[in-house]
C-alpha positions as a Python dict, from the first residue, in 0.01 Angstrom:
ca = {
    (1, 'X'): (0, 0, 0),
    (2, 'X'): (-335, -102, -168),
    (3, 'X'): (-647, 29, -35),
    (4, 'X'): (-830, -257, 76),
    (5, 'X'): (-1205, -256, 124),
    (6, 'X'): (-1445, -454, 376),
    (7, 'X'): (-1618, -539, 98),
    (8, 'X'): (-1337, -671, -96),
    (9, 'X'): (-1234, -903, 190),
    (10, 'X'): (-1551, -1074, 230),
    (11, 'X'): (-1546, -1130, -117),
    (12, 'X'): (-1234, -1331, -86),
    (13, 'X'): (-1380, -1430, 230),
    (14, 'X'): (-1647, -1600, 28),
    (15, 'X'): (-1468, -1732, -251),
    (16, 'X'): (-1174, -1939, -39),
    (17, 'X'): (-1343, -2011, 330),
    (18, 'X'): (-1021, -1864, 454),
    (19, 'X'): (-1064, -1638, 805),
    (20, 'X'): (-1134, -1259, 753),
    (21, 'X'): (-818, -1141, 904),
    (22, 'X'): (-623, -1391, 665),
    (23, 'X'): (-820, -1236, 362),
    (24, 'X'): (-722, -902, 436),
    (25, 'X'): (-345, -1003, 491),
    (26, 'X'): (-330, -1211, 156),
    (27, 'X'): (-482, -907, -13),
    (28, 'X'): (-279, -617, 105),
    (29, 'X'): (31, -866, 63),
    (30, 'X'): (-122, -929, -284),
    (31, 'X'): (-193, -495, -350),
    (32, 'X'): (-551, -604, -380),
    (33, 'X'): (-466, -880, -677),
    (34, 'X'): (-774, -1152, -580),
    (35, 'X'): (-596, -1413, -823),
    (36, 'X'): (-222, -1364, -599),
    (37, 'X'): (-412, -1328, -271),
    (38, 'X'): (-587, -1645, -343),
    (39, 'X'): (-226, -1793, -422),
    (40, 'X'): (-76, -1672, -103),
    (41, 'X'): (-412, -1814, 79),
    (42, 'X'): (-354, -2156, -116),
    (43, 'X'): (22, -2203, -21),
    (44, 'X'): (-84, -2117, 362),
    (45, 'X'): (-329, -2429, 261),
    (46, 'X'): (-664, -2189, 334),
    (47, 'X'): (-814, -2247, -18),
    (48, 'X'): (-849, -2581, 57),
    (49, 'X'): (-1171, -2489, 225),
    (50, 'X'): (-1285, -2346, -92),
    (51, 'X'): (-1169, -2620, -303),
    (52, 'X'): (-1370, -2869, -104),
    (53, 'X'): (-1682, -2657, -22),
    (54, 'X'): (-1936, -2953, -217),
    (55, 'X'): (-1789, -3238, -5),
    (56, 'X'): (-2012, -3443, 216),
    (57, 'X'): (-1930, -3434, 583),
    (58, 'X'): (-2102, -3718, 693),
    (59, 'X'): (-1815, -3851, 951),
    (60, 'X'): (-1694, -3681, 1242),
    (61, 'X'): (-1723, -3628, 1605),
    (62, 'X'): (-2038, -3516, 1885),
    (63, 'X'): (-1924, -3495, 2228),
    (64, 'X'): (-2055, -3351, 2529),
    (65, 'X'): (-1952, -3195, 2894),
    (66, 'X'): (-2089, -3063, 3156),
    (67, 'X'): (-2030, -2719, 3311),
    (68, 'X'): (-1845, -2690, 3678),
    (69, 'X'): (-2142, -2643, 3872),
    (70, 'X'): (-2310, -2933, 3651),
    (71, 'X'): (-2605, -2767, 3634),
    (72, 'X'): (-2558, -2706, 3244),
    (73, 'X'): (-2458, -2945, 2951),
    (74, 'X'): (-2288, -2837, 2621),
    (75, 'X'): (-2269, -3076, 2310),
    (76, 'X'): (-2126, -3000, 1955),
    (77, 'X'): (-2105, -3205, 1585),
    (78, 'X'): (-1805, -3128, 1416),
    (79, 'X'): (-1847, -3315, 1091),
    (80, 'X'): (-1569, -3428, 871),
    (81, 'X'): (-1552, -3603, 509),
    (82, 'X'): (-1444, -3979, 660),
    (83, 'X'): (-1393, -4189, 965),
    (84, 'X'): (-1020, -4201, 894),
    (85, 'X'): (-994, -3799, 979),
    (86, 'X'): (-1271, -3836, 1298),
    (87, 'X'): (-1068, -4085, 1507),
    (88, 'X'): (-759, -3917, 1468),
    (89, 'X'): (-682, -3783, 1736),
    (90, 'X'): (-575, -3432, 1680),
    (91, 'X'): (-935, -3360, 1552),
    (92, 'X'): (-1092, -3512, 1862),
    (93, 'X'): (-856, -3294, 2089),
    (94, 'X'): (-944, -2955, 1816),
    (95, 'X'): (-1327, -3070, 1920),
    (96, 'X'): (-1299, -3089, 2293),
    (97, 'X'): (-1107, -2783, 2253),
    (98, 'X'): (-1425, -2622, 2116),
    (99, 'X'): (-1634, -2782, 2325),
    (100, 'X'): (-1397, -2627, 2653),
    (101, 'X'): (-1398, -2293, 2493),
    (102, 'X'): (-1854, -2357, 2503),
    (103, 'X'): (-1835, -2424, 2861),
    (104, 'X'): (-1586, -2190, 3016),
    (105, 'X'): (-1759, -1950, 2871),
    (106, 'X'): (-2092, -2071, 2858),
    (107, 'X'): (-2158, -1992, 2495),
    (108, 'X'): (-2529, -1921, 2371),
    (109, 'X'): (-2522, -2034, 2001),
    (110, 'X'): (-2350, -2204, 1769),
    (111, 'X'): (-2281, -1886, 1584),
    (112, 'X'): (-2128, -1710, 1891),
    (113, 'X'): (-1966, -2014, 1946),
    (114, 'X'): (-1810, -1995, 1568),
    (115, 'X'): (-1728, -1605, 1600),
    (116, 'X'): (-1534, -1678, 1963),
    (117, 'X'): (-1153, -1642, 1987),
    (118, 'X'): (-979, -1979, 2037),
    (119, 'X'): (-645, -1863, 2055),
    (120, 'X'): (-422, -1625, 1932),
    (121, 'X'): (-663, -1368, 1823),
    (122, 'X'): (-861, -1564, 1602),
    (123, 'X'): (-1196, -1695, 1577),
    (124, 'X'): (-1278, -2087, 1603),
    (125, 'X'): (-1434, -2036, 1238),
    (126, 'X'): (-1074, -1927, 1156),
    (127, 'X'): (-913, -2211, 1328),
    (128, 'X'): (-1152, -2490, 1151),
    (129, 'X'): (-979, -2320, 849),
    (130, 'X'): (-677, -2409, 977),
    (131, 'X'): (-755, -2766, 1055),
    (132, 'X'): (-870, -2760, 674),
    (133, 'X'): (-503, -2700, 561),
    (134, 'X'): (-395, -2973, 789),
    (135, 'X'): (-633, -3256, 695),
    (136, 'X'): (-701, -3212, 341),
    (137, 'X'): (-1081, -3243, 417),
    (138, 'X'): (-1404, -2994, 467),
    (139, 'X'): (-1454, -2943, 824),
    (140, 'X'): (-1773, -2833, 1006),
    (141, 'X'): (-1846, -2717, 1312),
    (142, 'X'): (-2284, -2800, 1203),
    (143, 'X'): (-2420, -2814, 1574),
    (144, 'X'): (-2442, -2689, 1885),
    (145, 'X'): (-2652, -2793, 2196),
    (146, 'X'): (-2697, -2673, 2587),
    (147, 'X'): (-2950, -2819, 2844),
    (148, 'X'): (-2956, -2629, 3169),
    (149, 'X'): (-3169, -2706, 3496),
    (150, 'X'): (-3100, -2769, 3904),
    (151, 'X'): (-2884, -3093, 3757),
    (152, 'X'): (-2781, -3193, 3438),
    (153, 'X'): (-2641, -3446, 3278),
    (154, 'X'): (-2449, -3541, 2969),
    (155, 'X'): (-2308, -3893, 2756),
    (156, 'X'): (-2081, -4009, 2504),
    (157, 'X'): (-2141, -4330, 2322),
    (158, 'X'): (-1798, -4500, 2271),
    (159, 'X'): (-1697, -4365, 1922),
    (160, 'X'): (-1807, -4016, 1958),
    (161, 'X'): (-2096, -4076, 1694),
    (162, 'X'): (-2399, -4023, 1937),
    (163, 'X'): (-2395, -3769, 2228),
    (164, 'X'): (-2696, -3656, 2450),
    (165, 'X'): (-2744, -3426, 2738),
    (166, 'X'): (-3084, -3344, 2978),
    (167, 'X'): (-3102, -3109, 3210),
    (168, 'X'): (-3357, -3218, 3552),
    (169, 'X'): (-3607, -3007, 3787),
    (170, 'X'): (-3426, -3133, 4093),
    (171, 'X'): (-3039, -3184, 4200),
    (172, 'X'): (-2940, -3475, 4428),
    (173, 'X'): (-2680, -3764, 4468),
    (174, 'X'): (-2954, -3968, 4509),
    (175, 'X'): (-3052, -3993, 4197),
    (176, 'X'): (-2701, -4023, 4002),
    (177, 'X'): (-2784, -4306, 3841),
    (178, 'X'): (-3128, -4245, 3709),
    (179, 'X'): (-2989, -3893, 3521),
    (180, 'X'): (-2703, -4106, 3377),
    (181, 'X'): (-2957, -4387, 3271),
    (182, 'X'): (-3166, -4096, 3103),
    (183, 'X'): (-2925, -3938, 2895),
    (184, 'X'): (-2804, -4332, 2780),
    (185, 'X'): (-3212, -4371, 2672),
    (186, 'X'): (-3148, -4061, 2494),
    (187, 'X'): (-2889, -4166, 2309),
    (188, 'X'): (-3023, -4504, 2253),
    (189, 'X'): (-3414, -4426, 2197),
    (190, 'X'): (-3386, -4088, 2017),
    (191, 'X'): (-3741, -3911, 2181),
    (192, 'X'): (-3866, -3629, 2027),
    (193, 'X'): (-4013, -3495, 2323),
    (194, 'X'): (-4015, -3519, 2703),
    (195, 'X'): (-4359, -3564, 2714),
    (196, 'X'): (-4701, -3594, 2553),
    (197, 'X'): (-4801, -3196, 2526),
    (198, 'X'): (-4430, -3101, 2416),
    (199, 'X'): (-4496, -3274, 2106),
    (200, 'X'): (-4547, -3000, 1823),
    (201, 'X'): (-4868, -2993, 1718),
    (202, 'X'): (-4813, -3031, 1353),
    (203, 'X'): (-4625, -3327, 1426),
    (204, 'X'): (-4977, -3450, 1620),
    (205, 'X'): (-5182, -3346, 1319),
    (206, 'X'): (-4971, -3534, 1131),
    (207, 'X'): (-4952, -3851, 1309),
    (208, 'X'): (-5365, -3829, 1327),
    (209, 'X'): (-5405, -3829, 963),
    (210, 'X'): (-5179, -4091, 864),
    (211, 'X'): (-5349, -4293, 1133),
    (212, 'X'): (-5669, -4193, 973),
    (213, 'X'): (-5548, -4295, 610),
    (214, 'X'): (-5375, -4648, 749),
    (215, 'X'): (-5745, -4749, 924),
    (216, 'X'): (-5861, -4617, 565),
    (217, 'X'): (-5680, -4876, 357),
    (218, 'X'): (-5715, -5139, 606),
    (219, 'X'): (-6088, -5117, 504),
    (220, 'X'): (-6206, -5003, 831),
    (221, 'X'): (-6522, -4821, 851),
    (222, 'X'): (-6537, -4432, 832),
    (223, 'X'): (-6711, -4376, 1140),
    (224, 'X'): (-6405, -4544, 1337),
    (225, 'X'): (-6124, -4392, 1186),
    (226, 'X'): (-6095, -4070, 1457),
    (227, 'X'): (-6086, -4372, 1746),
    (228, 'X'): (-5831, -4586, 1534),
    (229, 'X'): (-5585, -4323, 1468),
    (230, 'X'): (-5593, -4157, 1802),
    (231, 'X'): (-5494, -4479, 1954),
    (232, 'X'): (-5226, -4504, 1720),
    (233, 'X'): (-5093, -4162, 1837),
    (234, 'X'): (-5095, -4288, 2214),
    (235, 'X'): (-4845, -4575, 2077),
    (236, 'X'): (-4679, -4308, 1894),
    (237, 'X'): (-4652, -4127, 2218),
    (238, 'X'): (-4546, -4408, 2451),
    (239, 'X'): (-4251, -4493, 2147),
    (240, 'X'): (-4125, -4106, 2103),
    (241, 'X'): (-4169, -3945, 2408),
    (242, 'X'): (-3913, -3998, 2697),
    (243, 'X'): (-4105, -3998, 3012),
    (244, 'X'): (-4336, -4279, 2816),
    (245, 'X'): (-4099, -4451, 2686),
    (246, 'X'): (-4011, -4842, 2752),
    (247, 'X'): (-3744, -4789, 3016),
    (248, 'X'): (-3390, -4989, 2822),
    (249, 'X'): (-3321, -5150, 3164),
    (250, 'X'): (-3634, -5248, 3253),
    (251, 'X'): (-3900, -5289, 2980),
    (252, 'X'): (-4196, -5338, 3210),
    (253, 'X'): (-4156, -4984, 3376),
    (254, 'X'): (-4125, -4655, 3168),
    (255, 'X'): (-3877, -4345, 3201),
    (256, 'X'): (-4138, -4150, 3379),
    (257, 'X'): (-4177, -4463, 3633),
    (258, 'X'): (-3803, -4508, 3711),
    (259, 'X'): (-3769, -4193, 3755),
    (260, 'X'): (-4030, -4174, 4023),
    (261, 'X'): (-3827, -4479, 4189),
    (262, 'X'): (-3551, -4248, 4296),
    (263, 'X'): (-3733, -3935, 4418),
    (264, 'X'): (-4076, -3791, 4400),
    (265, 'X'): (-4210, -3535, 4084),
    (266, 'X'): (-3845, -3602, 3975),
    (267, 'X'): (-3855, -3537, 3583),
    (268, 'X'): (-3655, -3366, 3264),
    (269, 'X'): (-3664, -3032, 3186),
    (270, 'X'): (-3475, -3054, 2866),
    (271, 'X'): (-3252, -3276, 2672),
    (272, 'X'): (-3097, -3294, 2307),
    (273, 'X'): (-2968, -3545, 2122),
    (274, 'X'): (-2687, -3492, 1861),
    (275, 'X'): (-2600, -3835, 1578),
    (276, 'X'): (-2347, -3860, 1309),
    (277, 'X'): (-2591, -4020, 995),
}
């Protein structure tokens, strides 16, 4: 039997997509031959992967779930090439499969999260491989999201393009409603923040100067433009920050307002938002 290296694994590794205990199979079936390793890997349909490595994967599915305890809130993108693969439902199940594996065992990253064993010994990496075989197109697991406080919440918009979770300070069945109409602003509002000072400050920098420049080629005079553009920051701030944002249900409150409706110093700890372009 050929001697087979690490080395020469992860080369084949590289070159087809396939899973690293595949690799290593196809190669000591193949007495270290790449060309009839990569044969045995292509009639197992694993070099599809390879074969479709420069394909956009624009379509696909985000969903999210909450733990048991639903203090915590997992999301995940798994992209695919169209919409014809994404609603089919054997790649939604593979995806909540995933996502189930995330929150029973309350995965960190999405690269732990690649690396874990879904079954039979073999990594979901290795299984998205699979799934490769069966559908003919690249798949991608590309994201990977948690929110954790004392409650948390999570949505799906019907479709499974558009998914958001938030994670709150407080936990009460009082307030139901208001975390379910948070993570729906989420999804509909896209914030970039929770609030004013979570905004990165580049981002404010930013904002300031092409205030600065706007009030500039409006004609306005040089003295002004600091006042000008930092009042154009405070509507940037009241359009992409959540607690200042236009509540969807109510225009003439914000987020930050309802939220103080249903229980006092109530607010968001975190929350991400995960859309299919």
């Amino acid at each position: 039997m050929a001697n087979i290296t690490a080395a020469e694994v992860n080369k084949l590794r590289q070159q087809t997509g396939a899973g690293m205990m595949d690799c290593k199979k196809a190669l000591v079936e193949a007495e270290g031959d790449f060309e009839k390793a990569i044969e045995i890997l292509r009639k197992k349909g694993q070099k599809v992967a390879s074969s479709r490595s420069d394909r956009d994967t624009h379509e696909g599915v985000v969903i999210a779930k909450l733990n048991q305890q639903a203090n915590k809130a997992y999301m995940i993108m798994l992209n695919c090439e169209t919409d014809f693969v994404a609603k089919n439902q054997e790649i939604v199940d593979f995806a909540y499969k995933i996502l189930n594996l995330a929150v029973e065992n309350d995965i960190a990253n999405l690269e732990e999260l690649k690396a874990a064993d879904l079954g039979a010994g073999r990594s979901v990496e290795e299984h998205i491989t699979d799934m490769i075989g069966k559908t003919g197109e690249k798949l991608t697991l590309s994201a990977y999201q948690v929110a954790a406080g004392a409650r948390a919440y999570a949505y799906i918009h019907p479709g499974n393009r558009v998914s958001s979770i938030a994670a709150f300070n407080k936990a009460d069945d009082s307030f139901e409603q208001a975390g379910k109409d948070v993570v729906m602003q989420i999804a509909a509002m896209s914030p970039i923040a929770i609030d004013k000072d979570d905004v990165d400050p580049v981002v404010v920098e930013k904002e300031i100067e092409i205030g600065k420049e706007q009030a500039r080629q409006e004609g306005r005079p040089e003295e002004m433009l600091e006042k000008i553009a930092m009042g154009k920051l405070n509507k940037f701030y009241k359009e992409s920050t959540l607690l200042n944002q236009e509540f969807i249900k109510d225009s003439k409150i914000t987020v930050r307002q309802m939220l103080e409706q249903h229980a006092k110093d109530l607010t968001v700890v975190d929350f991400k938002r995960l859309a299919l372009s």
